[in-house]
Every structure is written in structure tokens, then in C-alpha cells.
Amino acid sequence: MHTLKEILYAKSVAVVGASASPKKTGYTILKNILDGGFEGEVYPINPKEKSILGKTCYADVADIPGDADLLVICIPAARVPAVLLSAAHKGTKGAVIISGGFSEIGNEELDRELREAAKESGIRVIGPNCQGINFTLRNLCATWPLVQEKGEIGIVAQSGTIGAEMELLSQNDGLGISCFAALGNKADISDVDFINFFAQEEHTKVIALNMEGIREPSAFLEAVTAASKKKPVVILKPGRTAQGAKAVASHTSSIAGNDRLFSVFCRKYGILRADDITEFYDFCKISACLKAPAGKRLLVVTSSGGSGILAVDTAEKFGFTFGALTAALKEKLTELLPAQCVLSNPLDLTGDADAARFETVLSTLADREDAQEYDAVLAIFGDPIPGAADVIERMRNRLSLPIVVSYLGGGSVQKQEVVKMGGLRIPVFPTPERAITALGALTERKLHKKEVEK
Amino acid sequence: MHTLKEILYAKSVAVVGASASPKKTGYTILKNILDGGFEGEVYPINPKEKSILGKTCYADVADIPGDADLLVICIPAARVPAVLLSAAHKGTKGAVIISGGFSEIGNEELDRELREAAKESGIRVIGPNCQGINFTLRNLCATWPLVQEKGEIGIVAQSGTIGAEMELLSQNDGLGISCFAALGNKADISDVDFINFFAQEEHTKVIALNMEGIREPSAFLEAVTAASKKKPVVILKPGRTAQGAKAVASHTSSIAGNDRLFSVFCRKYGILRADDITEFYDFCKISACLKAPAGKRLLVVTSSGGSGILAVDTAEKFGFTFGALTAALKEKLTELLPAQCVLSNPLDLTGDADAARFETVLSTLADREDAQEYDAVLAIFGDPIPGAADVIERMRNRLSLPIVVSYLGGGSVQKQEVVKMGGLRIPVFPTPERAITALGALTERKLHKKEVEK
């Protein structure tokens, strides 16, 4: 049986149902594969066209001159099984079936036909009724929108929209992803295959999983607990409430299951459970960027006093503490900083602080034993402060503590600095509350693991 | 005594400490007033320069040829009281004092001097130690960053950064603000003055208040309860936790006070209390855009099934219900929509839905009595769906229900549509959870008011 790895590393791709009309999915996907810079062969399949987007068109998969390792299919559902059979002698390992119209609308017969065709042809299936895959490490964007930024987040989603939003957020922040897959009806390849693949894929540092139900509980639990030992797993599983579970049943015929039990399970195995899309992304971001702090002693360095207090308020929920600066450190900083700075924790550098003032504090801390008083640093840049990314980059190499950042109130300077931080894999959040919530989740996972390993 | 209104409607502004160096606050503020398009006279005051940014420079406020209704002061603190006295015969009504170095660093003596100078000169003071004001309705941006978008949100903030972030978020979304003021140490003009001003200012539809402590409780309570009867008031008040309250004391010497009592007070008077910056902005956005629903019966129309479920999950907290479609409506929609649509609530138009499909549903609803089955509609656009703003604009005029929107997974198309919706004052949120949370807060305020008025 072909593996997911073979499919993702396809050397040739045929887009079945490629279209010359920019409004059609079959056009968008072909264009994204080409614009994304896929280096293998790309074959549009459409009996009515000679060529699309400069590529020779073929009437049928069987007509392609070479092999077609991967099919991406966007034609009416009824014709999909026949396509799989026609590709039997083309070395095809997998098919991503975008087409909808199978079991999700009650067409169980067609579903059965599809499974049989897959079995007979030996082709593994992603979908049907899905939004495709994007394996950035190979520039293979067989989905929409086009996202090319390479990163360390591996996303497998039941909902194409939620997955796409994760891709777009990562791209906007300069963070990128390693892979995205929308699974749709999961006729064959499931979360379990992707979890296992991501667990051993070296570029992927965090596994992001959006799922509505668990089809094969024991295989799922085995895969996810094994993966969670190797790297952080973040799960967004809607259907938490009674009304939500009902909506799940109507959406993908999945059973949301006992939600409290699922939460207990996540806690037990150090899986980060996100309550909403914002947490889903934030937990992935911090996991991709930061080594978890060893404890909960936090130092806040801020140019915005008000934002520092919001961080402290949020931190209480996670049990973070804010130890006072030592007398010796205070004395040293009194020499180095302007009089209006408040030498407390949060350390308020006040509104006229530039990046150099942050560097003064962090380098002083790095040069002294005082750094041992804390497990992590939260740096809050409030205002347009150029050079913030460079300071954090220099200081995280000197300071032995994880640094998490919040940047707000900075307009266009902020936008540039945030993208720069994304590229440097510095975890930066648009509010102090989100920074603390993400840090809290990461820290609790680490402390839990330590506890379990005892 | 001069009123806040006289100050904000100043016809002439002198920037005391205007600078020719782009790194200085005195440069930024002068530039923002000029670039912002202020139509009155603008006078840079700096004894060392002949002109700055093309404007003739004066050595002292007393040297200005005409009046100076408003001073914006960014010179060292010690020299500020003398400036107020020197302006005594210039018709000056108010001074925005950006300079820090007063009571916030323990310099109580200078604070007293400032208050005496203000009293003697009859000049009202905003600040000191503040980030200035931005009265967009008069193009008066005496602060940073430059934000020009006019809107219905009136912001008064203790923290300049939090206020500036609110301005930037509003600008990015095409929503804009009516006014922003950062109050700093509040030597004279306080939250109370701004609350009273916003309550009667006709363009302002929602009052956004960020505060750390309450200096004059009875005046504050009177102002805020009176304002809340006229328009929504949203409050972000950090220092909610024990550690946060300690940080408040160190930041602005304010007393955070009994937080639970404050929450009870907010609930009693229908004040929307935000827990974090995200809610602060979201609650203001929905209040500026939407008439509150009359009840909690919600219809979700979505192109993303997974996102619809997240909305339902979040809605449970607020007691929203999702009544089934009537048989007659289902029958009608079956005729009009493609087979893969799920005619339930959430109504899943599925991933290939375009704006026209949303219009089909909303206009069918508008033409029938079924609209009476619901109190509000949540439309979720997942994917790049052009024309979404136009459809909502047309349908909200035909449908008698408030419509709240979430748009996600839409990349560059989404960005355009979101700004367009902002301009049309359609409340649009980047996740379904945030849309529901904002709608929940607005609805609960309305139902509470109804309850009280009984």
C-alpha cells in the first residue's frame, strides 16, 4: 500500500478537471500548483481544451506521456471512480478528490463505488469533498488560496476554511507552514495518517489538528499520544456543547463524543486543546517558535504600562508569578535607564522607550545572575518601535530564557517588525493577553510532561 | 471655566516644543496635525528654529500673531507651568501636556505647580504624561500615530498604547473613530469630562473607556450611568486580579478597587465590560454598527460548515438558540439551492458558495414570514468570496433583522471586503467565535435594559 509520504513527494501531478475559466476550482488549483513553483511535471486533464495556462492538456489520465504520481480531481462526483480506474497503469500513488457529492449528501452508493475503485487501482484517496493539500516543502499547492511560506506548522483539518485561515494567518505573520491538508469525508486517508507523518517529518515542529469526530478511536489515540511525546499537538475540536455536537452530526455525520472525556484525555497526554480559532493559531505559533519555560516565574518588560497590567491580569489564571527585581539589579538599572522608568515587575520603560532601551534591560539581565530568578520574559512593544525584532534576536541568544513578545499600537512599523519576527521564529502576539495565554498553554504542557515522567 | 468642547473645537493650535528632528515627539505631533488636514492655524513654538515643516516658528507662545486656542506641549516637565502662564493672554482654552516627569515619578511639587498655573491662567489641562488627542471630526490629530478615518467610536484611555491600538484597529477595518484621548495623569480633565462630552456628541455612537482607577467615584458613576442610558459604554479596566491591582498601583498610583463590585455595577447599568483588548475593540465595533437584536434566536448562514459549528459552540454561553428552518422555508430553499447545501441551522451553503447564494437565502427569508422566527442572522463567509459586502448591504435593508458577519479564509479578497464592510458599518469579525461573543454582549445589554425598564 502506498504511503502518505510517497503521495506528498509526488514527482508528477495531473489535475483532472483542469479548467480554462478563472471562476472554476479546476483553474485555481492548476494555477496555484504552477504559481507555487512545483518542480515536477504538471498535466491538465480536460477533453475540451488543447492547453491551459500554457500547459498541454490531455483528454484522459491514460493519455499522459509519463507517470502521474498524484491526481487532483475536481470533476462531478459520479465520474470520479472511473478516473481512478483509468489511472491504474500510470504509477499513480494517490488522489486528492476535491469533488463533493458523496456520503455528505447521503450518496452512500457512490461512496462505496469510490472505495472499490481505490482498492482496485491501489490508489490512496484524500477526500472526497475536501479543499486539497499544500505541501510547502515541495512547493505543491494543490488547494486554495496559494500559500508558499515554508514553516514548521503541520496542519490537518476537517474544515477547509479553518485550515486555510491557519495558512493565511501563518503567511501574514511570516511564519509559514510545513504542510496543510483538508480531509473532507476521509474515505481513506485520515487524521491518523497525517499525525503519524507529521510526527516523523523533521521540519514539522508542531501538529495542528482540526477535527469534528473520531472515526477509529483506538488508532487515533495511539497515533496522537505517540506524536505528542515527540512534538506539541494542538487540537481544535468543535462540538463542545450540546448544540454544537448536533451541528457536527449535521455537517460531517461525525459523532462529537463526550467532550469532557476528550478534554481529560488531552490534559493527560499533554495535548494542547484550543477553544477557538484564535487559540488554535496562537498555540501553534508559540509551539513552533519557543522552547517551553521551565517554570512560571515571569518578567515583563514593557513600553506600555497599561498593557503590562493586562498581561498580569491574564497571567493569574495560569499561576504565573512576577517576582520583584533584586536590589542589585534595580541599582544597576537605575544607573542605565531614564528616571521615569518604573523598576518593578512589570518593568515599565515608559512611552518614549526605543529598542535600545529594551536591549539595555535584557543585556543587563543576561550579564547577571538575576536571570535565574525568572523562567521566561514577556517583552511588550507598545508604539511604533523600529528594531524590536533585531533586539529580541540578539538577546534570545545571550539570555538563557525563552522570550515571548507582544507588539501593539505600532501601525506600519509594527507590521514590518511582526513579519521580521515571524521569519526569525520569534513568537509575537497582537495583544498581551494572547501572548500570556499561549505561553501559559505551552508552560503547562511542559510542566505536565515533567510530572508524568517523574 | 472652559469646556472640553471648546478645546476640541480649537481654531488655532500651538505645538510647544515642536522639533525639526523626525525622531522627536515634537516633530511627530506637528507633522500629524498638518498631515491630518487640520484647517485652523498651526504654530510651531521653538526658540532655536526659524521654521519647521514649512511653518514659521515662534520663540514663545506670547509671540504668536493671533490666538492659540489649544497648546500641545512636549518640552521638559519643569518648564511646563511657565508655558501655561505665558499663554494667559492668548485666548488659550486648553493644553494637552505630552511631557512626563510629574506625579508619576513622584514629583508631587511640580504637579502642584502645574495645577496652580492652570488655575491662574484659566487653561484646562489634558495630561500631563499622556499621548495626546485625536478629534477626527475636526482633523485634529495631536497625537501619534496619524489616524484620519472618521467614525462613531469615542475613545478615552488611560493607556496611550491601548488607545492607539484601538485607533489602528478601527482604521484598518475602515471603521474609524470620532475621537481619541489619552489622559495620562489626569491633572485636570478626566474620564468624566469625556464621558459627558461623548454622551451628547451626535457622531459618537459608542463610548470606549480604558481606565485603571476611579478618582472621583460619585462623579464617575453619575456620568457613566447617564451616558449608558443614551448609548453603549464599553469599559476595559485592568487590575482585575490581585497581582494586576498591584501592577496598577505601581503604574499610575491608581487604586483598582473591588473588581467584583465593579463587574456587578457594570451589569446593573448595562455597561459592556471587556475582559481584554480584543473584546474591547469587538464590543465597540458591534455597538457602533448594529442595533441590538430583540432576542436570542439566531440563524447562521455559512459557506463553512466547520466555522458554523464553532459559532454554535460559542453561542451556548450566551443562551442563543438555533431554531430549525420551517418545512415551508426548507421546501422553497430546496428549489433554489444546489443539492449539497445542508438545509439546517447552521444553514451550510458549502465550500463553493458565492455571494449570490447568500443573497438567495437572505432574500428568500426577507420575502417570507420565516424571518420572524429569528432575532438576528450570522453570515459566515469562509473562502475568498467577492461581493459579500454588497449582498449584506442590500439584504440588511430588506431584512428586518440585524446581521452580523464573520469573514475568514479569504486572503486578499477578504481584506478588501472587510474594509468595504467597515465603511458600510457592517460589523465583521475575523472568527465566528468573536462575532458571537460581540453579539452576545450587545444582546445581553439590550435584554437587560428592557428588563430594567419594565
GROMACS .gro file of C-alpha atoms in nm, chain A residues 25 101 104-105 131 144-145 159-162 164-165 168 172 212 236-248 250-251 275-278 303-310 312-316 319-322 339-342 344-346 348 351-352 381-384 407-411 414-415 430-434, chain B residues 25 101 104-105 131 144-145 159-162 164-165 168 172 212 236-248 250-251 275-278 303-310 312-316 320-322 339-342 344-346 348 351-352 381-384 407-412 414-415 430-434:
model
  156
   25THR     CA    1  -1.182   2.536  -0.892
  101GLY     CA    2  -2.144   1.484  -0.375
  104GLU     CA    3  -2.201   1.405   0.283
  105ILE     CA    4  -2.523   1.440   0.082
  131GLN     CA    5  -1.012   2.153  -0.002
  144TRP     CA    6  -0.657   2.738  -0.248
  145PRO     CA    7  -0.552   3.001  -0.150
  159SER     CA    8  -1.273   2.212   0.766
  160GLY     CA    9  -1.106   2.359   0.461
  161THR     CA   10  -1.188   2.712   0.573
  162ILE     CA   11  -1.037   2.672   0.919
  164ALA     CA   12  -0.700   2.787   0.502
  165GLU     CA   13  -0.737   3.056   0.767
  168LEU     CA   14  -0.319   3.267   0.579
  172ASN     CA   15   0.075   3.707   0.710
  212GLU     CA   16  -1.509   1.708   1.436
  236LEU     CA   17  -0.937   2.237   1.774
  237LYS     CA   18  -1.236   2.009   1.806
  238PRO     CA   19  -1.571   2.186   1.777
  239GLY     CA   20  -1.891   2.031   1.901
  240ARG     CA   21  -1.801   2.107   2.261
  241THR     CA   22  -2.157   2.192   2.356
  242ALA     CA   23  -2.485   2.005   2.312
  243GLN     CA   24  -2.597   2.239   2.031
  244GLY     CA   25  -2.251   2.222   1.874
  245ALA     CA   26  -2.250   1.841   1.878
  246LYS     CA   27  -2.584   1.844   1.699
  247ALA     CA   28  -2.438   2.075   1.434
  248VAL     CA   29  -2.139   1.840   1.394
  250SER     CA   30  -2.543   1.751   1.052
  251HIS     CA   31  -2.215   1.875   0.899
  275ASP     CA   32  -1.112   2.657   2.248
  276ASP     CA   33  -1.134   2.868   1.934
  277ILE     CA   34  -0.957   2.956   1.610
  278THR     CA   35  -0.752   3.228   1.780
  303SER     CA   36   0.697   5.027   2.700
  304SER     CA   37   0.325   5.040   2.782
  305GLY     CA   38   0.233   5.027   3.149
  306GLY     CA   39  -0.133   4.963   3.076
  307SER     CA   40  -0.052   4.666   2.854
  308GLY     CA   41   0.175   4.523   3.124
  309ILE     CA   42  -0.116   4.517   3.368
  310LEU     CA   43  -0.337   4.334   3.117
  312VAL     CA   44  -0.051   4.033   3.469
  313ASP     CA   45  -0.431   4.003   3.492
  314THR     CA   46  -0.434   3.726   3.232
  315ALA     CA   47  -0.136   3.551   3.390
  316GLU     CA   48  -0.316   3.484   3.717
  319GLY     CA   49  -0.039   3.074   3.807
  320PHE     CA   50   0.244   3.285   3.668
  321THR     CA   51   0.429   3.487   3.933
  322PHE     CA   52   0.601   3.823   3.894
  339ALA     CA   53   1.434   5.846   3.568
  340GLN     CA   54   1.075   5.794   3.454
  341CYS     CA   55   1.117   5.416   3.416
  342VAL     CA   56   0.935   5.213   3.681
  344SER     CA   57   0.920   4.697   3.913
  345ASN     CA   58   0.776   4.383   3.754
  346PRO     CA   59   0.623   4.468   3.503
  348ASP     CA   60   0.779   4.986   3.267
  351GLY     CA   61   0.614   5.550   2.631
  352ASP     CA   62   0.931   5.702   2.486
  381PHE     CA   63   0.641   4.678   2.245
  382GLY     CA   64   0.363   4.937   2.254
  383ASP     CA   65   0.408   5.212   1.991
  384PRO     CA   66   0.596   5.209   1.660
  407TYR     CA   67   0.355   4.419   1.976
  408LEU     CA   68   0.065   4.665   1.957
  409GLY     CA   69  -0.013   5.027   1.880
  410GLY     CA   70   0.271   5.032   1.625
  411GLY     CA   71   0.095   5.075   1.290
  414GLN     CA   72   0.464   4.705   1.375
  415LYS     CA   73   0.360   4.522   1.059
  430PRO     CA   74  -0.108   4.128   1.883
  431THR     CA   75  -0.220   4.163   2.246
  432PRO     CA   76  -0.050   4.090   2.580
  433GLU     CA   77  -0.344   3.870   2.679
  434ARG     CA   78  -0.294   3.642   2.379
  479THR     CA   79   0.772   6.368   1.962
  555GLY     CA   80   0.800   6.380   3.479
  558GLU     CA   81   0.402   5.955   3.804
  559ILE     CA   82   0.770   5.968   3.908
  585GLN     CA   83  -0.029   6.051   2.439
  598TRP     CA   84   0.060   5.957   1.725
  599PRO     CA   85   0.006   5.754   1.512
  613SER     CA   86  -0.304   5.397   2.837
  614GLY     CA   87  -0.185   5.569   2.521
  615THR     CA   88  -0.085   5.236   2.368
  616ILE     CA   89  -0.421   5.070   2.426
  618ALA     CA   90  -0.365   5.392   1.985
  619GLU     CA   91  -0.418   5.022   1.917
  622LEU     CA   92  -0.532   5.149   1.442
  626ASN     CA   93  -0.753   4.901   0.938
  666GLU     CA   94  -0.714   5.181   3.573
  690LEU     CA   95  -1.166   4.788   2.971
  691LYS     CA   96  -1.045   4.817   3.327
  692PRO     CA   97  -0.732   4.617   3.404
  693GLY     CA   98  -0.630   4.530   3.757
  694ARG     CA   99  -0.895   4.259   3.774
  695THR     CA  100  -0.673   4.023   3.973
  696ALA     CA  101  -0.471   4.071   4.292
  697GLN     CA  102  -0.142   4.079   4.101
  698GLY     CA  103  -0.295   4.309   3.839
  699ALA     CA  104  -0.420   4.551   4.104
  700LYS     CA  105  -0.068   4.568   4.246
  701ALA     CA  106   0.065   4.649   3.899
  702VAL     CA  107  -0.198   4.923   3.861
  704SER     CA  108   0.276   5.088   4.053
  705HIS     CA  109   0.177   5.219   3.707
  729ASP     CA  110  -1.201   4.133   2.959
  730ASP     CA  111  -0.923   4.206   2.714
  731ILE     CA  112  -0.819   4.431   2.426
  732THR     CA  113  -0.985   4.203   2.170
  757SER     CA  114  -2.020   2.865   0.348
  758SER     CA  115  -1.802   2.683   0.600
  759GLY     CA  116  -1.968   2.406   0.798
  760GLY     CA  117  -1.681   2.381   1.046
  761SER     CA  118  -1.697   2.753   1.121
  762GLY     CA  119  -2.072   2.731   1.176
  763ILE     CA  120  -2.020   2.473   1.447
  764LEU     CA  121  -1.765   2.694   1.623
  766VAL     CA  122  -2.284   2.735   1.779
  767ASP     CA  123  -2.037   2.617   2.045
  768THR     CA  124  -1.960   2.976   2.148
  769ALA     CA  125  -2.328   3.074   2.139
  770GLU     CA  126  -2.424   2.833   2.416
  774PHE     CA  127  -2.856   3.175   2.185
  775THR     CA  128  -3.088   2.921   2.027
  776PHE     CA  129  -3.081   2.785   1.672
  793ALA     CA  130  -2.826   1.970  -0.369
  794GLN     CA  131  -2.515   1.968  -0.150
  795CYS     CA  132  -2.642   2.251   0.073
  796VAL     CA  133  -2.743   2.140   0.421
  798SER     CA  134  -3.042   2.308   0.873
  799ASN     CA  135  -2.940   2.576   1.123
  800PRO     CA  136  -2.649   2.645   1.071
  802ASP     CA  137  -2.445   2.523   0.528
  805GLY     CA  138  -1.750   2.548   0.013
  806ASP     CA  139  -1.837   2.652  -0.342
  835PHE     CA  140  -1.807   3.388   0.463
  836GLY     CA  141  -1.530   3.127   0.461
  837ASP     CA  142  -1.313   3.145   0.146
  838PRO     CA  143  -1.242   3.436  -0.087
  861TYR     CA  144  -1.517   3.650   0.725
  862LEU     CA  145  -1.222   3.411   0.728
  863GLY     CA  146  -1.000   3.207   0.500
  864GLY     CA  147  -1.042   3.470   0.227
  865GLY     CA  148  -0.693   3.620   0.188
  866SER     CA  149  -0.671   3.938  -0.019
  868GLN     CA  150  -1.129   3.916   0.242
  869LYS     CA  151  -0.915   4.221   0.321
  884PRO     CA  152  -1.224   3.755   1.182
  885THR     CA  153  -1.358   3.446   1.358
  886PRO     CA  154  -1.711   3.316   1.422
  887GLU     CA  155  -1.633   3.296   1.794
  888ARG     CA  156  -1.554   3.666   1.812
   0.00000   0.00000   0.00000
